Structures are given as structure tokens and as C-alpha cells.
mmCIF file of C-alpha atoms in Angstrom:
data_model
loop_
_atom_site.group_PDB
_atom_site.id
_atom_site.type_symbol
_atom_site.label_atom_id
_atom_site.label_comp_id
_atom_site.label_asym_id
_atom_site.label_seq_id
_atom_site.Cartn_x
_atom_site.Cartn_y
_atom_site.Cartn_z
ATOM 1 C CA MET A 78 0.000 0.000 0.000
ATOM 2 C CA ALA A 79 1.541 3.164 -1.160
ATOM 3 C CA TYR A 80 1.669 6.219 1.012
ATOM 4 C CA GLN A 81 -0.288 9.124 -0.358
ATOM 5 C CA SER A 82 0.714 12.528 0.739
ATOM 6 C CA ARG A 83 -1.848 15.185 1.093
ATOM 7 C CA ARG A 84 -1.391 18.046 -1.216
ATOM 8 C CA TYR A 85 -0.828 21.433 0.178
ATOM 9 C CA ARG A 86 -3.697 23.669 -0.722
ATOM 10 C CA PRO A 87 -3.134 27.358 -0.394
ATOM 11 C CA ALA A 88 -5.715 29.230 1.659
ATOM 12 C CA ARG A 89 -8.525 30.701 -0.349
ATOM 13 C CA ARG A 90 -8.334 34.346 -0.884
ATOM 14 C CA ARG A 91 -11.151 36.136 0.924
ATOM 15 C CA ASN A 92 -13.438 38.504 -0.868
ATOM 16 C CA PRO A 93 -12.926 42.041 0.508
ATOM 17 C CA ILE A 94 -16.454 43.066 -0.523
ATOM 18 C CA LEU A 95 -17.928 40.300 1.626
ATOM 19 C CA ASP A 96 -15.713 41.392 4.522
ATOM 20 C CA TRP A 97 -17.056 44.940 4.247
ATOM 21 C CA MET A 98 -20.642 43.701 3.988
ATOM 22 C CA PHE A 99 -20.307 41.576 7.143
ATOM 23 C CA THR A 100 -18.669 44.462 8.976
ATOM 24 C CA LEU A 101 -21.478 46.801 7.934
ATOM 25 C CA LEU A 102 -24.079 44.234 8.966
ATOM 26 C CA PHE A 103 -22.424 43.831 12.367
ATOM 27 C CA PHE A 104 -22.404 47.570 13.069
ATOM 28 C CA ALA A 105 -25.976 48.008 11.810
ATOM 29 C CA SER A 106 -27.103 45.222 14.162
ATOM 30 C CA LEU A 107 -25.221 46.840 17.012
ATOM 31 C CA ALA A 108 -26.854 50.235 16.324
ATOM 32 C CA PHE A 109 -30.303 48.584 16.211
ATOM 33 C CA ALA A 110 -29.664 46.806 19.527
ATOM 34 C CA ILE A 111 -28.579 50.058 21.177
ATOM 35 C CA ALA A 112 -31.677 51.862 19.871
ATOM 36 C CA ARG A 113 -33.959 49.098 21.184
ATOM 37 C CA TYR A 114 -32.186 49.152 24.557
ATOM 38 C CA ALA A 115 -32.872 52.893 24.842
ATOM 39 C CA GLN A 116 -36.563 52.165 24.369
ATOM 40 C CA ILE A 117 -36.600 49.751 27.293
ATOM 41 C CA GLU A 118 -36.031 52.633 29.682
ATOM 42 C CA SER A 119 -39.561 53.496 30.728
ATOM 43 C CA VAL A 120 -41.075 56.487 32.475
ATOM 44 C CA SER A 121 -43.708 56.263 35.207
ATOM 45 C CA HIS A 122 -46.195 58.800 36.481
ATOM 46 C CA GLN A 123 -48.552 58.352 39.392
ATOM 47 C CA GLY A 124 -51.261 60.453 40.957
ATOM 48 C CA ARG A 125 -54.831 61.599 40.629
ATOM 49 C CA ALA A 126 -55.880 61.431 36.986
ATOM 50 C CA VAL A 127 -57.571 64.255 35.124
ATOM 51 C CA ILE A 128 -59.528 62.685 32.269
ATOM 52 C CA ALA A 129 -59.311 64.557 28.945
ATOM 53 C CA ASP A 130 -61.228 62.043 26.813
ATOM 54 C CA GLY A 131 -61.706 58.300 26.460
ATOM 55 C CA ASP A 132 -58.051 57.570 25.775
ATOM 56 C CA THR A 133 -56.106 60.543 27.186
ATOM 57 C CA ILE A 134 -55.427 61.417 30.801
ATOM 58 C CA GLU A 135 -53.189 63.839 32.642
ATOM 59 C CA LEU A 136 -51.065 62.948 35.658
ATOM 60 C CA SER A 137 -49.004 65.615 37.409
ATOM 61 C CA GLY A 138 -49.066 67.840 34.336
ATOM 62 C CA GLN A 139 -48.024 65.033 31.945
ATOM 63 C CA ARG A 140 -50.535 64.155 29.202
ATOM 64 C CA ILE A 141 -50.688 60.417 28.598
ATOM 65 C CA ARG A 142 -52.331 58.622 25.670
ATOM 66 C CA LEU A 143 -53.496 55.127 26.563
ATOM 67 C CA GLU A 144 -51.455 52.855 24.314
ATOM 68 C CA GLY A 145 -53.099 50.192 22.175
ATOM 69 C CA ILE A 146 -56.596 51.681 22.194
ATOM 70 C CA ASP A 147 -58.584 54.301 20.306
ATOM 71 C CA ALA A 148 -61.648 55.860 21.912
ATOM 72 C CA PRO A 149 -64.218 58.092 20.196
ATOM 73 C CA GLU A 150 -63.450 61.797 20.086
ATOM 74 C CA TYR A 151 -65.207 63.932 22.701
ATOM 75 C CA ASN A 152 -67.744 65.353 20.198
ATOM 76 C CA GLN A 153 -68.236 62.122 18.232
ATOM 77 C CA THR A 154 -71.769 60.721 18.029
ATOM 78 C CA CYS A 155 -72.779 57.110 17.506
ATOM 79 C CA GLN A 156 -76.037 55.368 16.702
ATOM 80 C CA GLY A 157 -77.462 53.417 19.643
ATOM 81 C CA LYS A 158 -80.559 51.264 20.037
ATOM 82 C CA SER A 159 -82.671 54.286 20.955
ATOM 83 C CA GLY A 160 -81.084 56.785 18.559
ATOM 84 C CA PRO A 161 -77.937 58.885 18.307
ATOM 85 C CA PHE A 162 -75.869 59.585 21.409
ATOM 86 C CA ASN A 163 -72.573 61.288 22.203
ATOM 87 C CA CYS A 164 -70.317 58.241 22.463
ATOM 88 C CA GLY A 165 -67.214 60.409 22.952
ATOM 89 C CA ARG A 166 -68.590 61.832 26.188
ATOM 90 C CA GLU A 167 -69.724 58.371 27.297
ATOM 91 C CA ALA A 168 -66.221 57.001 26.713
ATOM 92 C CA ARG A 169 -64.788 59.837 28.806
ATOM 93 C CA ARG A 170 -67.287 59.100 31.600
ATOM 94 C CA LYS A 171 -66.356 55.415 31.531
ATOM 95 C CA LEU A 172 -62.619 56.161 31.822
ATOM 96 C CA ALA A 173 -63.312 58.594 34.675
ATOM 97 C CA ALA A 174 -65.336 55.924 36.482
ATOM 98 C CA LEU A 175 -62.602 53.321 35.969
ATOM 99 C CA ALA A 176 -59.868 55.677 37.168
ATOM 100 C CA GLY A 177 -61.967 56.524 40.229
ATOM 101 C CA ALA A 178 -60.739 58.828 42.938
ATOM 102 C CA GLY A 179 -57.690 56.701 43.717
ATOM 103 C CA PRO A 180 -54.186 56.995 42.359
ATOM 104 C CA VAL A 181 -53.516 56.029 38.746
ATOM 105 C CA ARG A 182 -50.123 54.814 37.592
ATOM 106 C CA CYS A 183 -49.014 55.040 33.950
ATOM 107 C CA THR A 184 -45.846 53.596 32.466
ATOM 108 C CA GLY A 185 -44.481 54.084 28.971
ATOM 109 C CA TRP A 186 -41.295 54.735 27.035
ATOM 110 C CA GLN A 187 -42.189 56.772 23.953
ATOM 111 C CA ASP A 188 -44.205 59.823 22.980
ATOM 112 C CA ASP A 189 -46.809 60.065 20.237
ATOM 113 C CA LYS A 190 -46.657 62.680 17.488
ATOM 114 C CA TYR A 191 -48.417 65.197 19.772
ATOM 115 C CA GLY A 192 -45.857 64.853 22.569
ATOM 116 C CA ARG A 193 -48.052 62.726 24.837
ATOM 117 C CA LEU A 194 -46.507 59.749 26.591
ATOM 118 C CA LEU A 195 -47.888 56.476 25.201
ATOM 119 C CA GLY A 196 -48.588 54.462 28.304
ATOM 120 C CA THR A 197 -50.292 51.590 29.999
ATOM 121 C CA CYS A 198 -52.271 52.829 32.977
ATOM 122 C CA THR A 199 -53.589 51.053 36.041
ATOM 123 C CA SER A 200 -55.916 51.979 38.873
ATOM 124 C CA GLY A 201 -55.385 49.542 41.697
ATOM 125 C CA LYS A 202 -54.951 46.199 39.938
ATOM 126 C CA MET A 203 -57.138 47.128 36.947
ATOM 127 C CA GLU A 204 -55.476 47.976 33.633
ATOM 128 C CA LEU A 205 -57.437 50.923 32.238
ATOM 129 C CA ASN A 206 -56.378 50.373 28.602
ATOM 130 C CA ARG A 207 -57.669 46.801 28.578
ATOM 131 C CA GLU A 208 -60.848 47.618 30.472
ATOM 132 C CA MET A 209 -61.826 50.447 28.112
ATOM 133 C CA VAL A 210 -61.745 48.000 25.181
ATOM 134 C CA ALA A 211 -63.355 45.156 27.161
ATOM 135 C CA SER A 212 -66.241 47.435 28.186
ATOM 136 C CA GLY A 213 -66.735 48.466 24.554
ATOM 137 C CA TRP A 214 -65.910 52.174 24.978
ATOM 138 C CA ALA A 215 -62.692 51.997 22.945
ATOM 139 C CA VAL A 216 -61.513 49.917 20.008
ATOM 140 C CA SER A 217 -58.311 47.969 19.775
ATOM 141 C CA TYR A 218 -55.431 49.829 18.163
ATOM 142 C CA GLY A 219 -52.889 47.047 17.739
ATOM 143 C CA GLN A 220 -53.510 45.353 21.079
ATOM 144 C CA TYR A 221 -56.505 43.987 22.996
ATOM 145 C CA THR A 222 -58.088 42.285 19.970
ATOM 146 C CA ALA A 223 -59.629 39.510 22.096
ATOM 147 C CA GLU A 224 -61.252 42.101 24.385
ATOM 148 C CA GLU A 225 -62.656 43.953 21.370
ATOM 149 C CA ALA A 226 -64.110 40.743 19.912
ATOM 150 C CA SER A 227 -65.744 39.930 23.242
ATOM 151 C CA ALA A 228 -67.254 43.437 23.611
ATOM 152 C CA ARG A 229 -68.513 43.336 20.009
ATOM 153 C CA LYS A 230 -70.152 39.936 20.543
ATOM 154 C CA ALA A 231 -71.855 41.132 23.744
ATOM 155 C CA GLY A 232 -72.969 44.443 22.179
ATOM 156 C CA LEU A 233 -71.258 46.559 24.842
ATOM 157 C CA GLY A 234 -70.534 50.299 24.658
ATOM 158 C CA LEU A 235 -69.916 51.397 21.084
ATOM 159 C CA TRP A 236 -70.965 47.973 19.829
ATOM 160 C CA GLN A 237 -74.597 48.461 20.964
ATOM 161 C CA GLY A 238 -75.302 50.053 17.592
ATOM 162 C CA GLU A 239 -73.421 51.557 14.674
ATOM 163 C CA PHE A 240 -70.423 53.855 14.883
ATOM 164 C CA GLN A 241 -67.572 55.158 12.833
ATOM 165 C CA ARG A 242 -64.167 54.039 14.070
ATOM 166 C CA PRO A 243 -62.466 56.971 15.820
ATOM 167 C CA ALA A 244 -59.593 57.163 13.300
ATOM 168 C CA ASP A 245 -62.084 57.301 10.421
ATOM 169 C CA TRP A 246 -64.183 59.920 12.242
ATOM 170 C CA ARG A 247 -61.097 62.107 12.767
ATOM 171 C CA LYS A 248 -60.243 61.915 9.061
ATOM 172 C CA ALA A 249 -63.794 62.916 8.112
ATOM 173 C CA HIS A 250 -63.987 65.801 10.589
#
């Protein structure tokens, strides 16, 4: 049996364009991770809530938009079983009742285009965002889809009749 020597193979020459692409990809990923980490830092406000409308409150001078929901505008009307009614005012009343006289705590990490903190708010152990959708006085805006489906099926709040979604109403008015 003859001995076979392994041939020496020179190392492949690396492609400098691929090296640059991987380097760019690495730094882009690093920048994205740093940006996401900055978002994790949240802000909290606590105190007695002043209710502006069905999805906006004020705590200690800070306006907060309840994240993940969209409530009717204050002057918006809807069609109920017994005729038209001001569903925007009803949504505001519902949020005021949920917030109660006790302290409300809101936590969020980013502002909306109007400079309001987008937050999740609680009163005691109740999450106000979720409860507004579950009671039918706000629609889901990216979250709380199960609560909206349940309120729609039960005919609660806005779902007792016909209404224009708040975003559509704002565009029309």
C-alpha cells in the first residue's frame, strides 16, 4: 500500500467586498440593539388622573395617551338602540369611572406625534387600557383584539349600535 501525501492547498483568498458587507451588517445590528435598549427605559407617572377624553389622561401635568386603544373623540356621536348619542362623552365618563378617585399609575417609554406619553395605565390592579376596550368604549389599536371581539359579541358600549371608528371619524372631521 503506497503512502499518499496530502497536497498542500493554499488558503482561499477572501473577498474584501464580503468582509465589508459583514462588517457593515455587524455595526448596523449593534446600532439597532442600542436603539432598542434605549426604548426599554420606561417612564412612570402616578397620581390623581384628570380625564381629557376616552383615551387621554393627565397625571401631574403630563398628558398620557393610553397605548393600544382608540376611543371616540369627545364630540363624536354614535347610533345606539334608541337613537344617536354622544359616544365620545360616554367614553370619557367610563374612563373617569374606571380611574376613580384613587391613584392612577401610567408607564411608557415613547411619545406620540403630539408629545403625549404612550402608556399603559392602572388603577389599583385594573389595567385601564384593557378595560376600556373590554367594556366596549374603545376599540383595539394594535392590542386587545380579544377584548374587542368579546365586547362586540356582547354588544357593549360602542358595539350596541353603529359607529364610525375613531380614526375614520377624525379623518372625516
